[in-house]
PDB file of C-alpha atoms in Angstrom:
ATOM      1  CA  UNK A   1      43.517  38.424 -26.340  1.00 66.00           C
ATOM      2  CA  UNK A   2      47.154  37.855 -25.775  1.00 86.00           C
ATOM      3  CA  UNK A   3      47.936  34.359 -24.723  1.00 95.00           C
ATOM      4  CA  UNK A   4      50.059  34.017 -21.574  1.00 95.00           C
ATOM      5  CA  UNK A   5      52.310  31.336 -23.175  1.00 97.00           C
ATOM      6  CA  UNK A   6      55.293  31.967 -25.381  1.00 95.00           C
ATOM      7  CA  UNK A   7      55.387  28.269 -26.332  1.00 96.00           C
ATOM      8  CA  UNK A   8      51.757  27.765 -27.170  1.00 97.00           C
ATOM      9  CA  UNK A   9      49.421  29.223 -29.842  1.00 96.00           C
ATOM     10  CA  UNK A  10      45.837  28.946 -31.009  1.00 96.00           C
ATOM     11  CA  UNK A  11      45.507  26.779 -34.106  1.00 95.00           C
ATOM     12  CA  UNK A  12      42.507  27.223 -36.368  1.00 95.00           C
ATOM     13  CA  UNK A  13      41.466  23.761 -37.702  1.00 94.00           C
ATOM     14  CA  UNK A  14      38.568  24.907 -39.888  1.00 91.00           C
ATOM     15  CA  UNK A  15      36.342  27.855 -40.714  1.00 89.00           C
ATOM     16  CA  UNK A  16      34.322  28.615 -37.619  1.00 85.00           C
ATOM     17  CA  UNK A  17      30.687  27.561 -37.451  1.00 82.00           C
ATOM     18  CA  UNK A  18      28.072  29.214 -35.379  1.00 81.00           C
ATOM     19  CA  UNK A  19      26.994  28.518 -32.659  1.00 84.00           C
ATOM     20  CA  UNK A  20      30.156  27.259 -31.023  1.00 94.00           C
ATOM     21  CA  UNK A  21      31.163  26.274 -27.522  1.00 97.00           C
ATOM     22  CA  UNK A  22      34.577  27.058 -26.181  1.00 97.00           C
ATOM     23  CA  UNK A  23      35.818  24.620 -23.527  1.00 98.00           C
ATOM     24  CA  UNK A  24      38.803  24.604 -21.133  1.00 98.00           C
ATOM     25  CA  UNK A  25      40.037  21.381 -19.475  1.00 99.00           C
ATOM     26  CA  UNK A  26      42.412  21.953 -16.616  1.00 99.00           C
ATOM     27  CA  UNK A  27      43.762  20.040 -13.645  1.00 98.00           C
ATOM     28  CA  UNK A  28      44.741  22.959 -11.487  1.00 98.00           C
ATOM     29  CA  UNK A  29      46.843  21.035  -8.831  1.00 97.00           C
ATOM     30  CA  UNK A  30      45.176  21.020  -5.493  1.00 96.00           C
ATOM     31  CA  UNK A  31      46.783  23.199  -2.864  1.00 95.00           C
ATOM     32  CA  UNK A  32      46.929  20.190  -0.580  1.00 92.00           C
ATOM     33  CA  UNK A  33      48.967  18.147  -3.064  1.00 91.00           C
ATOM     34  CA  UNK A  34      51.039  21.126  -4.107  1.00 90.00           C
ATOM     35  CA  UNK A  35      52.248  21.959  -0.593  1.00 81.00           C
ATOM     36  CA  UNK A  36      53.124  18.242  -0.141  1.00 81.00           C
ATOM     37  CA  UNK A  37      55.140  18.014  -3.356  1.00 78.00           C
ATOM     38  CA  UNK A  38      56.580  21.362  -4.151  1.00 76.00           C
ATOM     39  CA  UNK A  39      58.293  23.976  -2.077  1.00 66.00           C
ATOM     40  CA  UNK A  40      55.497  25.977  -0.434  1.00 58.00           C
ATOM     41  CA  UNK A  41      56.733  29.525  -0.822  1.00 63.00           C
ATOM     42  CA  UNK A  42      56.948  29.740  -4.513  1.00 67.00           C
ATOM     43  CA  UNK A  43      53.693  27.990  -5.177  1.00 88.00           C
ATOM     44  CA  UNK A  44      51.323  29.275  -2.527  1.00 92.00           C
ATOM     45  CA  UNK A  45      47.641  29.094  -3.356  1.00 95.00           C
ATOM     46  CA  UNK A  46      47.436  32.892  -3.017  1.00 93.00           C
ATOM     47  CA  UNK A  47      49.883  33.218  -5.948  1.00 92.00           C
ATOM     48  CA  UNK A  48      48.580  30.321  -8.029  1.00 95.00           C
ATOM     49  CA  UNK A  49      44.829  31.095  -8.016  1.00 97.00           C
ATOM     50  CA  UNK A  50      45.064  34.411  -9.933  1.00 97.00           C
ATOM     51  CA  UNK A  51      47.413  32.736 -12.342  1.00 97.00           C
ATOM     52  CA  UNK A  52      44.969  29.846 -12.937  1.00 98.00           C
ATOM     53  CA  UNK A  53      42.098  32.284 -13.486  1.00 98.00           C
ATOM     54  CA  UNK A  54      44.074  34.461 -15.952  1.00 97.00           C
ATOM     55  CA  UNK A  55      45.323  31.413 -17.906  1.00 98.00           C
ATOM     56  CA  UNK A  56      41.780  30.103 -18.197  1.00 98.00           C
ATOM     57  CA  UNK A  57      40.266  33.443 -19.050  1.00 98.00           C
ATOM     58  CA  UNK A  58      42.880  34.108 -21.814  1.00 98.00           C
ATOM     59  CA  UNK A  59      41.105  31.338 -23.818  1.00 97.00           C
ATOM     60  CA  UNK A  60      37.812  33.242 -23.565  1.00 97.00           C
ATOM     61  CA  UNK A  61      35.924  30.036 -22.666  1.00 98.00           C
ATOM     62  CA  UNK A  62      32.178  29.350 -22.299  1.00 98.00           C
ATOM     63  CA  UNK A  63      32.654  26.320 -20.151  1.00 98.00           C
ATOM     64  CA  UNK A  64      35.515  25.429 -17.824  1.00 99.00           C
ATOM     65  CA  UNK A  65      36.108  21.859 -16.583  1.00 99.00           C
ATOM     66  CA  UNK A  66      38.503  21.610 -13.560  1.00 99.00           C
ATOM     67  CA  UNK A  67      40.068  18.849 -11.441  1.00 98.00           C
ATOM     68  CA  UNK A  68      41.883  18.957  -8.086  1.00 98.00           C
ATOM     69  CA  UNK A  69      39.826  21.819  -6.761  1.00 98.00           C
ATOM     70  CA  UNK A  70      40.281  21.854  -3.027  1.00 96.00           C
ATOM     71  CA  UNK A  71      39.372  25.477  -2.244  1.00 97.00           C
ATOM     72  CA  UNK A  72      35.972  25.569  -4.091  1.00 98.00           C
ATOM     73  CA  UNK A  73      34.828  28.774  -2.392  1.00 98.00           C
ATOM     74  CA  UNK A  74      37.920  30.643  -3.589  1.00 98.00           C
ATOM     75  CA  UNK A  75      37.673  29.209  -7.054  1.00 98.00           C
ATOM     76  CA  UNK A  76      33.933  29.908  -7.343  1.00 98.00           C
ATOM     77  CA  UNK A  77      34.368  33.506  -6.151  1.00 98.00           C
ATOM     78  CA  UNK A  78      37.298  34.262  -8.394  1.00 98.00           C
ATOM     79  CA  UNK A  79      35.402  33.033 -11.464  1.00 98.00           C
ATOM     80  CA  UNK A  80      32.190  34.746 -10.375  1.00 98.00           C
ATOM     81  CA  UNK A  81      34.074  38.018 -10.802  1.00 98.00           C
ATOM     82  CA  UNK A  82      34.710  37.009 -14.420  1.00 98.00           C
ATOM     83  CA  UNK A  83      30.991  36.239 -14.960  1.00 98.00           C
ATOM     84  CA  UNK A  84      30.976  32.503 -14.336  1.00 98.00           C
ATOM     85  CA  UNK A  85      28.844  30.272 -12.163  1.00 98.00           C
ATOM     86  CA  UNK A  86      29.401  26.560 -11.391  1.00 98.00           C
ATOM     87  CA  UNK A  87      28.829  23.260  -9.764  1.00 98.00           C
ATOM     88  CA  UNK A  88      31.317  21.248  -7.680  1.00 98.00           C
ATOM     89  CA  UNK A  89      31.546  17.628  -6.550  1.00 98.00           C
ATOM     90  CA  UNK A  90      34.100  16.772  -3.847  1.00 97.00           C
ATOM     91  CA  UNK A  91      35.661  13.338  -3.918  1.00 95.00           C
ATOM     92  CA  UNK A  92      34.167  10.997  -1.368  1.00 85.00           C
ATOM     93  CA  UNK A  93      36.036   9.354   1.566  1.00 78.00           C
ATOM     94  CA  UNK A  94      38.686  11.653   2.955  1.00 83.00           C
ATOM     95  CA  UNK A  95      40.191  13.289  -0.155  1.00 90.00           C
ATOM     96  CA  UNK A  96      40.275  17.143   0.069  1.00 93.00           C
ATOM     97  CA  UNK A  97      39.669  17.923  -3.634  1.00 97.00           C
ATOM     98  CA  UNK A  98      37.048  17.424  -6.385  1.00 98.00           C
ATOM     99  CA  UNK A  99      35.914  18.405  -9.822  1.00 98.00           C
ATOM    100  CA  UNK A 100      33.973  21.379 -11.083  1.00 98.00           C
ATOM    101  CA  UNK A 101      32.149  22.735 -14.128  1.00 98.00           C
ATOM    102  CA  UNK A 102      31.937  26.499 -14.551  1.00 98.00           C
ATOM    103  CA  UNK A 103      29.880  28.223 -17.188  1.00 98.00           C
ATOM    104  CA  UNK A 104      29.218  31.765 -18.315  1.00 98.00           C
ATOM    105  CA  UNK A 105      26.214  33.290 -16.539  1.00 97.00           C
ATOM    106  CA  UNK A 106      24.254  33.487 -19.823  1.00 96.00           C
ATOM    107  CA  UNK A 107      24.493  29.707 -20.241  1.00 98.00           C
ATOM    108  CA  UNK A 108      21.596  27.882 -18.673  1.00 97.00           C
ATOM    109  CA  UNK A 109      22.265  24.955 -16.401  1.00 98.00           C
ATOM    110  CA  UNK A 110      19.207  22.734 -17.160  1.00 97.00           C
ATOM    111  CA  UNK A 111      20.125  19.853 -14.829  1.00 96.00           C
ATOM    112  CA  UNK A 112      23.169  18.162 -13.388  1.00 98.00           C
ATOM    113  CA  UNK A 113      24.097  15.038 -11.522  1.00 98.00           C
ATOM    114  CA  UNK A 114      27.048  14.142  -9.339  1.00 98.00           C
ATOM    115  CA  UNK A 115      28.106  10.489  -9.441  1.00 97.00           C
ATOM    116  CA  UNK A 116      30.564   8.344  -7.410  1.00 96.00           C
ATOM    117  CA  UNK A 117      32.678   6.099  -9.563  1.00 96.00           C
ATOM    118  CA  UNK A 118      32.315   2.875  -7.685  1.00 95.00           C
ATOM    119  CA  UNK A 119      29.701   0.212  -6.854  1.00 93.00           C
ATOM    120  CA  UNK A 120      29.713  -1.425 -10.377  1.00 93.00           C
ATOM    121  CA  UNK A 121      31.973  -3.230 -12.855  1.00 94.00           C
ATOM    122  CA  UNK A 122      33.646  -5.203 -10.088  1.00 92.00           C
ATOM    123  CA  UNK A 123      34.234  -2.168  -7.902  1.00 92.00           C
ATOM    124  CA  UNK A 124      32.766  -2.377  -4.438  1.00 92.00           C
ATOM    125  CA  UNK A 125      30.541   0.442  -3.259  1.00 92.00           C
ATOM    126  CA  UNK A 126      32.619   2.860  -1.144  1.00 89.00           C
ATOM    127  CA  UNK A 127      35.874   1.388  -2.401  1.00 88.00           C
ATOM    128  CA  UNK A 128      36.895   4.382  -4.572  1.00 91.00           C
ATOM    129  CA  UNK A 129      36.613   8.137  -4.000  1.00 92.00           C
ATOM    130  CA  UNK A 130      36.567   9.372  -7.610  1.00 96.00           C
ATOM    131  CA  UNK A 131      33.577  11.371  -8.886  1.00 97.00           C
ATOM    132  CA  UNK A 132      32.137  12.906 -12.033  1.00 98.00           C
ATOM    133  CA  UNK A 133      29.564  15.624 -12.831  1.00 98.00           C
ATOM    134  CA  UNK A 134      27.144  15.310 -15.732  1.00 98.00           C
ATOM    135  CA  UNK A 135      25.525  18.677 -16.735  1.00 98.00           C
ATOM    136  CA  UNK A 136      23.103  19.555 -19.428  1.00 97.00           C
ATOM    137  CA  UNK A 137      23.703  23.147 -20.583  1.00 97.00           C
ATOM    138  CA  UNK A 138      21.804  25.337 -22.964  1.00 96.00           C
ATOM    139  CA  UNK A 139      24.109  27.502 -25.096  1.00 94.00           C
ATOM    140  CA  UNK A 140      22.771  30.554 -26.901  1.00 89.00           C
ATOM    141  CA  UNK A 141      19.266  29.904 -25.602  1.00 89.00           C
ATOM    142  CA  UNK A 142      18.838  27.045 -28.104  1.00 89.00           C
ATOM    143  CA  UNK A 143      21.595  24.436 -28.349  1.00 91.00           C
ATOM    144  CA  UNK A 144      21.742  21.785 -25.608  1.00 95.00           C
ATOM    145  CA  UNK A 145      25.112  20.230 -24.812  1.00 96.00           C
ATOM    146  CA  UNK A 146      25.977  17.633 -22.198  1.00 97.00           C
ATOM    147  CA  UNK A 147      29.288  18.336 -20.476  1.00 98.00           C
ATOM    148  CA  UNK A 148      30.896  15.676 -18.233  1.00 98.00           C
ATOM    149  CA  UNK A 149      33.919  16.329 -16.028  1.00 98.00           C
ATOM    150  CA  UNK A 150      35.854  13.662 -14.214  1.00 98.00           C
ATOM    151  CA  UNK A 151      39.161  12.738 -12.603  1.00 98.00           C
ATOM    152  CA  UNK A 152      39.923   9.006 -12.570  1.00 97.00           C
ATOM    153  CA  UNK A 153      42.013   7.004 -10.086  1.00 96.00           C
ATOM    154  CA  UNK A 154      45.637   8.003 -10.319  1.00 94.00           C
ATOM    155  CA  UNK A 155      48.862   6.044 -10.390  1.00 82.00           C
ATOM    156  CA  UNK A 156      52.062   6.090 -12.410  1.00 63.00           C
ATOM    157  CA  UNK A 157      52.714   2.696 -13.933  1.00 65.00           C
ATOM    158  CA  UNK A 158      49.365   1.382 -14.936  1.00 72.00           C
ATOM    159  CA  UNK A 159      48.500  -0.874 -11.942  1.00 83.00           C
ATOM    160  CA  UNK A 160      45.105   0.813 -11.674  1.00 92.00           C
ATOM    161  CA  UNK A 161      44.163   0.504 -15.410  1.00 93.00           C
ATOM    162  CA  UNK A 162      41.390  -1.928 -14.529  1.00 94.00           C
ATOM    163  CA  UNK A 163      39.912   0.451 -11.967  1.00 95.00           C
ATOM    164  CA  UNK A 164      39.928   3.317 -14.434  1.00 96.00           C
ATOM    165  CA  UNK A 165      38.176   1.156 -17.078  1.00 96.00           C
ATOM    166  CA  UNK A 166      35.440   0.305 -14.554  1.00 96.00           C
ATOM    167  CA  UNK A 167      35.104   3.970 -13.682  1.00 97.00           C
ATOM    168  CA  UNK A 168      34.788   4.928 -17.288  1.00 97.00           C
ATOM    169  CA  UNK A 169      32.067   2.378 -17.926  1.00 97.00           C
ATOM    170  CA  UNK A 170      30.128   3.704 -14.881  1.00 97.00           C
ATOM    171  CA  UNK A 171      30.263   7.196 -16.496  1.00 98.00           C
ATOM    172  CA  UNK A 172      29.212   5.886 -19.927  1.00 97.00           C
ATOM    173  CA  UNK A 173      26.251   3.930 -18.450  1.00 96.00           C
ATOM    174  CA  UNK A 174      25.173   6.970 -16.462  1.00 96.00           C
ATOM    175  CA  UNK A 175      25.488   9.125 -19.566  1.00 95.00           C
ATOM    176  CA  UNK A 176      23.125   6.777 -21.466  1.00 94.00           C
ATOM    177  CA  UNK A 177      20.518   7.188 -18.675  1.00 93.00           C
ATOM    178  CA  UNK A 178      21.163  10.933 -18.351  1.00 93.00           C
ATOM    179  CA  UNK A 179      20.525  11.756 -22.025  1.00 80.00           C
ATOM    180  CA  UNK A 180      18.020   9.625 -23.859  1.00 72.00           C
ATOM    181  CA  UNK A 181      17.697  12.464 -26.481  1.00 77.00           C
ATOM    182  CA  UNK A 182      21.432  12.288 -27.219  1.00 79.00           C
ATOM    183  CA  UNK A 183      22.445  15.926 -27.716  1.00 86.00           C
ATOM    184  CA  UNK A 184      26.126  16.727 -28.297  1.00 95.00           C
ATOM    185  CA  UNK A 185      28.496  15.456 -25.523  1.00 97.00           C
ATOM    186  CA  UNK A 186      31.805  16.770 -24.320  1.00 98.00           C
ATOM    187  CA  UNK A 187      33.652  14.491 -21.898  1.00 98.00           C
ATOM    188  CA  UNK A 188      36.482  16.329 -20.287  1.00 98.00           C
ATOM    189  CA  UNK A 189      38.946  15.165 -17.636  1.00 98.00           C
ATOM    190  CA  UNK A 190      42.149  13.919 -16.183  1.00 98.00           C
ATOM    191  CA  UNK A 191      41.843  10.231 -17.062  1.00 98.00           C
ATOM    192  CA  UNK A 192      45.184   9.380 -15.586  1.00 97.00           C
ATOM    193  CA  UNK A 193      45.816   7.038 -18.431  1.00 95.00           C
ATOM    194  CA  UNK A 194      48.139   7.152 -21.483  1.00 95.00           C
ATOM    195  CA  UNK A 195      47.035   7.193 -25.182  1.00 97.00           C
ATOM    196  CA  UNK A 196      48.266   3.584 -25.660  1.00 96.00           C
ATOM    197  CA  UNK A 197      45.836   2.274 -22.959  1.00 95.00           C
ATOM    198  CA  UNK A 198      42.850   0.094 -23.256  1.00 96.00           C
ATOM    199  CA  UNK A 199      40.763   2.967 -21.871  1.00 97.00           C
ATOM    200  CA  UNK A 200      41.757   5.143 -24.872  1.00 97.00           C
ATOM    201  CA  UNK A 201      40.741   2.259 -27.216  1.00 97.00           C
ATOM    202  CA  UNK A 202      37.455   1.824 -25.324  1.00 97.00           C
ATOM    203  CA  UNK A 203      36.522   5.495 -25.703  1.00 97.00           C
ATOM    204  CA  UNK A 204      37.615   5.746 -29.338  1.00 96.00           C
ATOM    205  CA  UNK A 205      36.603   2.351 -30.718  1.00 95.00           C
ATOM    206  CA  UNK A 206      33.476   1.679 -28.566  1.00 95.00           C
ATOM    207  CA  UNK A 207      34.728  -1.724 -27.437  1.00 95.00           C
ATOM    208  CA  UNK A 208      37.714  -3.441 -25.849  1.00 96.00           C
ATOM    209  CA  UNK A 209      38.376  -6.842 -24.196  1.00 95.00           C
ATOM    210  CA  UNK A 210      40.398  -6.368 -21.072  1.00 94.00           C
ATOM    211  CA  UNK A 211      40.635  -6.791 -17.255  1.00 92.00           C
ATOM    212  CA  UNK A 212      38.433  -4.582 -15.189  1.00 94.00           C
ATOM    213  CA  UNK A 213      37.730  -4.109 -11.446  1.00 92.00           C
ATOM    214  CA  UNK A 214      39.695  -3.777  -8.258  1.00 89.00           C
ATOM    215  CA  UNK A 215      43.313  -4.829  -8.416  1.00 84.00           C
ATOM    216  CA  UNK A 216      42.740  -7.838  -6.236  1.00 83.00           C
ATOM    217  CA  UNK A 217      39.485  -8.909  -7.931  1.00 84.00           C
ATOM    218  CA  UNK A 218      40.068  -8.325 -11.635  1.00 90.00           C
ATOM    219  CA  UNK A 219      37.747  -9.958 -14.175  1.00 93.00           C
ATOM    220  CA  UNK A 220      38.314 -10.236 -17.850  1.00 95.00           C
ATOM    221  CA  UNK A 221      35.421  -8.824 -19.863  1.00 94.00           C
ATOM    222  CA  UNK A 222      34.442  -7.454 -23.196  1.00 96.00           C
ATOM    223  CA  UNK A 223      33.406  -3.861 -22.625  1.00 96.00           C
ATOM    224  CA  UNK A 224      31.274  -1.885 -25.061  1.00 96.00           C
ATOM    225  CA  UNK A 225      29.343   1.374 -25.243  1.00 95.00           C
ATOM    226  CA  UNK A 226      27.163   3.066 -27.821  1.00 93.00           C
ATOM    227  CA  UNK A 227      28.718   6.538 -28.019  1.00 94.00           C
ATOM    228  CA  UNK A 228      30.727   7.668 -31.005  1.00 95.00           C
ATOM    229  CA  UNK A 229      33.564   9.645 -29.427  1.00 96.00           C
ATOM    230  CA  UNK A 230      36.728  11.265 -30.572  1.00 97.00           C
ATOM    231  CA  UNK A 231      39.503  13.145 -28.903  1.00 98.00           C
ATOM    232  CA  UNK A 232      39.835  16.783 -29.926  1.00 98.00           C
ATOM    233  CA  UNK A 233      43.640  16.751 -29.811  1.00 97.00           C
ATOM    234  CA  UNK A 234      43.895  13.328 -31.511  1.00 96.00           C
ATOM    235  CA  UNK A 235      41.664  14.594 -34.233  1.00 89.00           C
ATOM    236  CA  UNK A 236      44.050  17.401 -34.994  1.00 89.00           C
ATOM    237  CA  UNK A 237      47.185  15.432 -35.562  1.00 90.00           C
ATOM    238  CA  UNK A 238      45.892  11.868 -35.691  1.00 94.00           C
ATOM    239  CA  UNK A 239      47.821  11.339 -32.443  1.00 96.00           C
ATOM    240  CA  UNK A 240      47.559  12.625 -28.910  1.00 98.00           C
ATOM    241  CA  UNK A 241      50.005  15.261 -27.625  1.00 98.00           C
ATOM    242  CA  UNK A 242      53.319  13.898 -26.221  1.00 98.00           C
ATOM    243  CA  UNK A 243      52.458  15.192 -22.808  1.00 98.00           C
ATOM    244  CA  UNK A 244      49.729  17.080 -20.860  1.00 98.00           C
ATOM    245  CA  UNK A 245      51.580  16.631 -17.578  1.00 97.00           C
ATOM    246  CA  UNK A 246      55.230  17.400 -17.107  1.00 96.00           C
ATOM    247  CA  UNK A 247      57.285  17.497 -13.874  1.00 93.00           C
ATOM    248  CA  UNK A 248      60.981  17.063 -13.384  1.00 91.00           C
ATOM    249  CA  UNK A 249      61.774  13.508 -14.604  1.00 92.00           C
ATOM    250  CA  UNK A 250      58.256  12.489 -15.780  1.00 93.00           C
ATOM    251  CA  UNK A 251      55.989  13.425 -18.559  1.00 96.00           C
ATOM    252  CA  UNK A 252      52.746  11.813 -19.790  1.00 96.00           C
ATOM    253  CA  UNK A 253      49.523  12.485 -21.570  1.00 97.00           C
ATOM    254  CA  UNK A 254      46.693  12.129 -19.034  1.00 97.00           C
ATOM    255  CA  UNK A 255      44.160  14.819 -19.936  1.00 98.00           C
ATOM    256  CA  UNK A 256      41.557  14.619 -22.771  1.00 98.00           C
ATOM    257  CA  UNK A 257      38.679  16.500 -24.336  1.00 98.00           C
ATOM    258  CA  UNK A 258      36.378  13.850 -25.893  1.00 98.00           C
ATOM    259  CA  UNK A 259      33.387  14.900 -27.951  1.00 98.00           C
ATOM    260  CA  UNK A 260      30.751  13.394 -30.255  1.00 96.00           C
ATOM    261  CA  UNK A 261      31.818  14.033 -33.924  1.00 96.00           C
ATOM    262  CA  UNK A 262      28.268  13.459 -35.100  1.00 95.00           C
ATOM    263  CA  UNK A 263      27.369  16.827 -33.524  1.00 94.00           C
ATOM    264  CA  UNK A 264      30.542  18.774 -32.958  1.00 96.00           C
ATOM    265  CA  UNK A 265      33.634  19.761 -34.846  1.00 96.00           C
ATOM    266  CA  UNK A 266      36.913  20.985 -33.257  1.00 97.00           C
ATOM    267  CA  UNK A 267      37.518  24.490 -34.861  1.00 96.00           C
ATOM    268  CA  UNK A 268      40.215  25.998 -32.641  1.00 96.00           C
ATOM    269  CA  UNK A 269      42.767  24.294 -30.370  1.00 97.00           C
ATOM    270  CA  UNK A 270      45.383  25.598 -28.009  1.00 98.00           C
ATOM    271  CA  UNK A 271      48.559  23.947 -29.297  1.00 97.00           C
ATOM    272  CA  UNK A 272      50.676  21.562 -27.280  1.00 97.00           C
ATOM    273  CA  UNK A 273      54.233  21.351 -28.682  1.00 96.00           C
ATOM    274  CA  UNK A 274      56.443  18.269 -28.537  1.00 97.00           C
ATOM    275  CA  UNK A 275      57.409  17.393 -24.943  1.00 97.00           C
ATOM    276  CA  UNK A 276      61.014  18.739 -25.304  1.00 96.00           C
ATOM    277  CA  UNK A 277      59.451  22.236 -25.833  1.00 97.00           C
ATOM    278  CA  UNK A 278      57.143  22.013 -22.862  1.00 97.00           C
ATOM    279  CA  UNK A 279      58.673  23.536 -19.665  1.00 96.00           C
ATOM    280  CA  UNK A 280      58.793  21.748 -16.349  1.00 94.00           C
ATOM    281  CA  UNK A 281      55.630  22.334 -14.282  1.00 95.00           C
ATOM    282  CA  UNK A 282      54.722  23.884 -11.911  1.00 93.00           C
ATOM    283  CA  UNK A 283      56.904  26.998 -12.217  1.00 92.00           C
ATOM    284  CA  UNK A 284      56.670  30.660 -11.504  1.00 90.00           C
ATOM    285  CA  UNK A 285      54.796  31.030 -14.768  1.00 93.00           C
ATOM    286  CA  UNK A 286      52.887  27.632 -14.565  1.00 95.00           C
ATOM    287  CA  UNK A 287      50.579  27.245 -11.539  1.00 95.00           C
ATOM    288  CA  UNK A 288      49.877  23.521 -12.115  1.00 97.00           C
ATOM    289  CA  UNK A 289      51.741  20.297 -13.029  1.00 96.00           C
ATOM    290  CA  UNK A 290      49.191  19.787 -15.816  1.00 98.00           C
ATOM    291  CA  UNK A 291      48.757  21.699 -19.119  1.00 98.00           C
ATOM    292  CA  UNK A 292      45.528  23.500 -19.787  1.00 98.00           C
ATOM    293  CA  UNK A 293      43.620  22.066 -22.801  1.00 98.00           C
ATOM    294  CA  UNK A 294      41.332  24.263 -24.807  1.00 98.00           C
ATOM    295  CA  UNK A 295      39.095  23.537 -27.785  1.00 98.00           C
ATOM    296  CA  UNK A 296      36.371  25.566 -29.546  1.00 97.00           C
ATOM    297  CA  UNK A 297      33.763  23.204 -30.940  1.00 97.00           C
ATOM    298  CA  UNK A 298      31.400  24.136 -33.688  1.00 94.00           C
TER     299      UNK A 298
END
């Protein structure tokens, strides 16, 4: 297919293996936040939804992980027309949006679980409204893959680093319970944290000593987990992209596609050029303030 970006291309990292799974990660910018931050007319939901769908479908994905979904019925129906089905978890408390995993109809959803990212690691129950979905999928009728989608607590400037670390540990603990058999794992999301953060170190190196918990009740702890994870984009260049989020006056890398290298190999990536070549988002061509990530894993 023709890609809808002039400034991006598909990069083949190695000779494709079969079977493979093609995954899109995309924070689609909730209508609620869009109409608060950007002039309504140009970026109406009615205009943006078809753009979102066509961008996603240009990658010919098997699995789609989305954040900031606040019109789930619309999103579900639009992707159903493309042959996808999905599960959705709305943020708790009073946030309008949530996360979703969509998969091709021929992929079997064996089981899934929605979790609230609070109530542990020094976070009070009910103190946070972030969520995650863990899903076990069967690709090609034979290969099981666990896909996790999340959207961690946001802020610009790092004051909530400790909260995001707690939320990540909650996901990793739940993942250990969810998959005693340890099939391949893909952990996709908007982690709202930069590549230089302790959270990136924790995921990549399995351990970090740092402050966790709510900003007023931080505790210093050594965190560790048992998963060997790598980031698909990091793997490609031995560094993360310069940005996956770019608005006027601010750019940062916030979105990641983590995977277990013991089972999976990135084969094809949708390139992300240096930040200076990335246009300001959203725009008439770009329906979100985040970039879409795509990887085909073998």
